[in-house]
XYZ file of C-alpha atoms in Angstrom:
270
model
C 11.098 89.194 -56.231
C 13.883 90.436 -58.572
C 16.460 93.344 -57.482
C 18.195 95.160 -59.866
C 22.153 96.214 -59.245
C 24.066 98.796 -60.468
C 28.252 98.851 -60.111
C 29.203 102.471 -60.967
C 31.695 104.929 -60.457
C 32.497 108.176 -62.199
C 36.231 107.441 -62.583
C 37.417 104.770 -64.692
C 40.128 101.835 -63.169
C 38.620 101.914 -60.045
C 37.464 98.326 -59.980
C 33.785 98.447 -61.550
C 33.956 95.300 -63.447
C 36.118 93.342 -60.775
C 33.256 94.386 -58.269
C 30.807 92.887 -60.613
C 31.847 89.551 -60.934
C 32.817 89.206 -57.939
C 29.467 90.538 -56.210
C 27.629 88.064 -59.040
C 29.392 85.486 -57.493
C 29.164 85.817 -54.044
C 25.545 85.617 -54.363
C 25.369 82.888 -56.458
C 27.255 81.135 -54.112
C 24.719 82.281 -51.318
C 22.067 80.067 -53.819
C 20.746 83.125 -55.730
C 20.321 83.308 -59.589
C 21.921 86.024 -60.603
C 22.339 87.429 -64.328
C 25.499 90.007 -64.722
C 25.250 91.805 -68.487
C 28.256 94.183 -69.316
C 26.958 97.631 -70.004
C 30.881 98.653 -71.605
C 29.558 98.753 -75.375
C 32.877 98.592 -77.791
C 35.225 97.613 -74.951
C 33.878 94.566 -73.292
C 36.083 93.220 -70.216
C 33.270 91.153 -67.724
C 33.545 88.037 -70.397
C 37.570 88.180 -69.768
C 37.055 88.491 -65.779
C 34.741 85.679 -65.658
C 37.311 83.611 -67.652
C 33.995 83.027 -70.364
C 35.254 85.103 -73.267
C 35.669 81.964 -75.629
C 31.667 81.162 -75.069
C 30.500 84.437 -76.146
C 28.938 84.164 -79.588
C 25.979 86.401 -78.826
C 25.992 89.750 -77.110
C 23.673 92.579 -75.013
C 23.709 94.223 -78.374
C 22.383 91.146 -80.633
C 19.192 90.349 -78.169
C 18.185 93.957 -78.199
C 18.116 93.819 -81.642
C 16.212 90.953 -82.385
C 19.433 88.685 -84.015
C 19.193 86.242 -80.931
C 16.824 85.439 -78.041
C 18.039 85.999 -74.284
C 18.686 83.148 -73.920
C 20.944 81.973 -76.371
C 23.634 85.192 -75.256
C 22.835 84.310 -71.537
C 26.073 82.234 -71.164
C 26.079 80.272 -68.359
C 28.675 80.365 -65.333
C 30.534 76.703 -65.386
C 31.758 77.152 -61.855
C 28.335 78.188 -60.367
C 24.962 76.692 -61.638
C 22.747 79.757 -61.103
C 25.037 82.441 -62.408
C 24.542 83.758 -65.559
C 26.474 86.277 -67.906
C 25.488 88.559 -70.667
C 28.463 89.991 -73.030
C 28.952 93.475 -74.458
C 29.537 93.944 -77.905
C 33.401 95.090 -78.841
C 31.939 96.129 -82.559
C 29.630 98.224 -81.801
C 29.090 101.467 -80.012
C 27.515 102.788 -76.949
C 24.227 104.349 -79.051
C 23.279 100.692 -80.235
C 21.788 100.902 -76.331
C 18.081 101.907 -76.315
C 16.118 102.680 -73.093
C 13.317 100.909 -74.722
C 15.868 97.900 -75.914
C 17.305 97.653 -72.024
C 13.670 97.729 -70.348
C 12.895 94.727 -72.665
C 16.113 92.415 -71.421
C 15.612 93.396 -67.858
C 11.437 92.869 -68.031
C 12.523 88.883 -69.521
C 15.341 88.748 -66.861
C 12.845 89.224 -64.132
C 10.013 87.370 -66.195
C 12.460 84.186 -66.110
C 13.019 84.499 -62.113
C 16.335 85.858 -61.386
C 16.801 87.403 -57.919
C 19.629 89.678 -58.742
C 20.794 91.558 -61.811
C 23.788 92.917 -61.903
C 24.476 95.892 -64.547
C 28.433 96.547 -64.550
C 28.370 99.923 -66.125
C 31.019 101.900 -68.054
C 33.254 104.896 -66.176
C 31.703 108.396 -66.373
C 28.112 109.761 -66.868
C 27.806 108.909 -70.879
C 24.909 107.157 -72.676
C 25.785 103.731 -71.550
C 26.176 104.605 -67.757
C 22.900 106.207 -67.940
C 21.216 102.929 -69.514
C 23.240 100.508 -66.509
C 21.858 102.730 -63.534
C 18.131 104.025 -65.139
C 16.274 101.040 -63.903
C 18.232 100.120 -60.946
C 16.682 99.578 -57.531
C 20.135 99.734 -56.056
C 23.815 100.943 -56.867
C 27.018 99.466 -55.801
C 29.514 102.885 -56.115
C 32.886 102.033 -56.300
C 35.810 104.244 -55.180
C 39.019 104.172 -54.840
C 40.497 106.506 -51.458
C 41.752 109.498 -53.606
C 39.970 112.652 -54.352
C 40.101 112.908 -57.470
C 37.181 109.510 -57.829
C 35.185 110.466 -54.861
C 34.732 113.695 -56.401
C 33.667 112.456 -59.867
C 31.647 109.756 -57.786
C 29.940 112.640 -56.016
C 28.523 113.585 -59.796
C 26.910 109.763 -59.465
C 25.280 110.593 -56.783
C 23.535 113.269 -58.093
C 22.375 111.353 -61.084
C 21.331 108.539 -59.111
C 19.016 111.147 -57.250
C 17.853 112.470 -60.212
C 17.981 110.630 -63.340
C 16.745 107.204 -63.147
C 13.140 105.304 -63.052
C 12.942 105.163 -59.576
C 13.794 109.365 -59.114
C 11.565 109.886 -62.034
C 8.923 107.995 -60.589
C 8.746 108.963 -57.223
C 9.215 105.418 -55.811
C 11.868 106.067 -53.152
C 14.959 106.771 -55.085
C 17.938 104.037 -55.862
C 19.796 102.717 -52.417
C 23.177 103.702 -52.832
C 26.184 101.733 -51.465
C 29.761 102.827 -51.411
C 32.616 100.725 -51.779
C 35.924 101.320 -51.477
C 38.830 99.525 -53.425
C 43.134 99.668 -53.466
C 42.995 100.341 -49.932
C 46.473 100.605 -48.235
C 46.193 101.307 -44.409
C 50.053 102.591 -44.607
C 49.383 105.140 -47.378
C 46.344 106.271 -45.052
C 48.727 106.844 -42.394
C 51.205 108.510 -44.875
C 48.353 111.161 -45.566
C 48.931 109.525 -49.294
C 45.370 108.404 -49.101
C 42.010 109.250 -47.741
C 41.426 107.275 -45.139
C 37.364 105.174 -45.385
C 36.100 108.045 -42.590
C 37.648 110.612 -44.595
C 35.352 109.112 -48.255
C 32.314 108.773 -46.055
C 32.381 112.635 -44.744
C 32.968 113.733 -48.520
C 29.927 111.213 -50.155
C 27.442 110.904 -47.380
C 27.249 107.220 -47.587
C 27.702 104.011 -45.275
C 30.406 101.861 -46.726
C 29.710 98.259 -47.770
C 32.915 97.006 -48.245
C 36.717 98.034 -47.991
C 38.866 96.089 -50.268
C 42.638 96.070 -49.527
C 45.398 96.865 -52.430
C 46.613 93.436 -53.422
C 48.111 91.571 -55.933
C 45.530 88.783 -55.874
C 42.901 90.709 -57.880
C 45.189 91.039 -60.960
C 46.408 87.980 -60.828
C 42.716 86.624 -60.612
C 41.211 88.442 -63.447
C 44.385 87.612 -65.524
C 43.508 83.933 -64.855
C 39.723 84.462 -65.864
C 38.318 83.606 -62.043
C 36.437 86.624 -60.050
C 38.815 87.344 -57.340
C 36.217 86.074 -54.685
C 36.886 82.838 -55.411
C 40.470 82.434 -54.709
C 39.653 81.499 -50.850
C 43.027 82.740 -49.498
C 43.237 86.148 -50.758
C 41.816 89.239 -48.064
C 40.348 90.912 -51.184
C 38.271 87.782 -51.706
C 37.385 87.598 -47.779
C 36.644 91.341 -48.048
C 34.713 90.702 -51.403
C 32.318 88.113 -49.472
C 32.231 90.388 -46.304
C 30.551 93.296 -48.787
C 28.030 90.084 -50.398
C 27.077 89.409 -47.096
C 26.485 93.752 -46.017
C 24.643 93.661 -49.230
C 22.114 90.762 -48.384
C 21.494 92.553 -44.543
C 24.081 90.864 -42.679
C 25.956 93.215 -40.479
C 29.847 92.942 -40.305
C 32.102 94.633 -39.104
C 34.539 96.629 -41.462
C 38.172 94.659 -41.912
C 41.406 95.445 -43.538
C 41.388 98.989 -42.233
C 44.339 99.141 -40.089
C 47.816 97.620 -41.377
C 48.790 94.293 -40.447
C 51.089 93.923 -37.224
C 54.593 91.732 -38.492
C 56.233 89.773 -36.345
C 59.131 89.138 -34.134
C 61.492 88.204 -37.413
C 59.891 90.918 -39.596
C 60.571 93.630 -37.255
C 63.904 92.443 -36.333
C 65.171 92.017 -40.233
C 62.877 94.637 -42.334
C 60.546 91.660 -43.407
């Protein structure tokens, strides 16, 4: 049975697209058939992070408008056979998306027996974000551990509880997960950043993952490689853990404390 997962947040720049790409790759590496859709009409960043921007011929809006078939628009990932990308349009605005059009695309992916559909939402609460979450079964709410990001995400939780297909039809609502990005234990200890427990207490959600602040994320994005595929990166390990928890595995959270420095680092300030 297909599960639709929206990756969302109230604030821009928190790592939604990085999370969408990494979680899609993580699920595909486990043998799942995955389609990841960019709902950020007019900007289109998912294909850059996935490294397939030069292969985009048709996009999400083309499919909705009937300019092409869904099969023509889906881009098959070169690294993972069961992963497909549906890019956003760069030349249209968010009004090009319609509820009926989005429903038709999702229904076709479900009929094609995809295990997971990842909806990469734009930030905020406008039309594109609403349609990205409307048909979701689950939501991964991406939050930086700072108060404005947490506050804006609280608004998103309100919309997930009241403005989705599941909530409107009394189907139990969207199952919500919290994922913290750019977490820095040293800044938490110095009082410059909220702790995991602080964020959990404010939003009332359990945490599916904690991704440490890392230059590997930007480097991977610039290279067109989802960071989860960077095998030696702590951020990759954090995303792998998040995917495992999404699939029901019980794992302790990592990267909550600053790594202990060795003897020479303490002696010479490294």
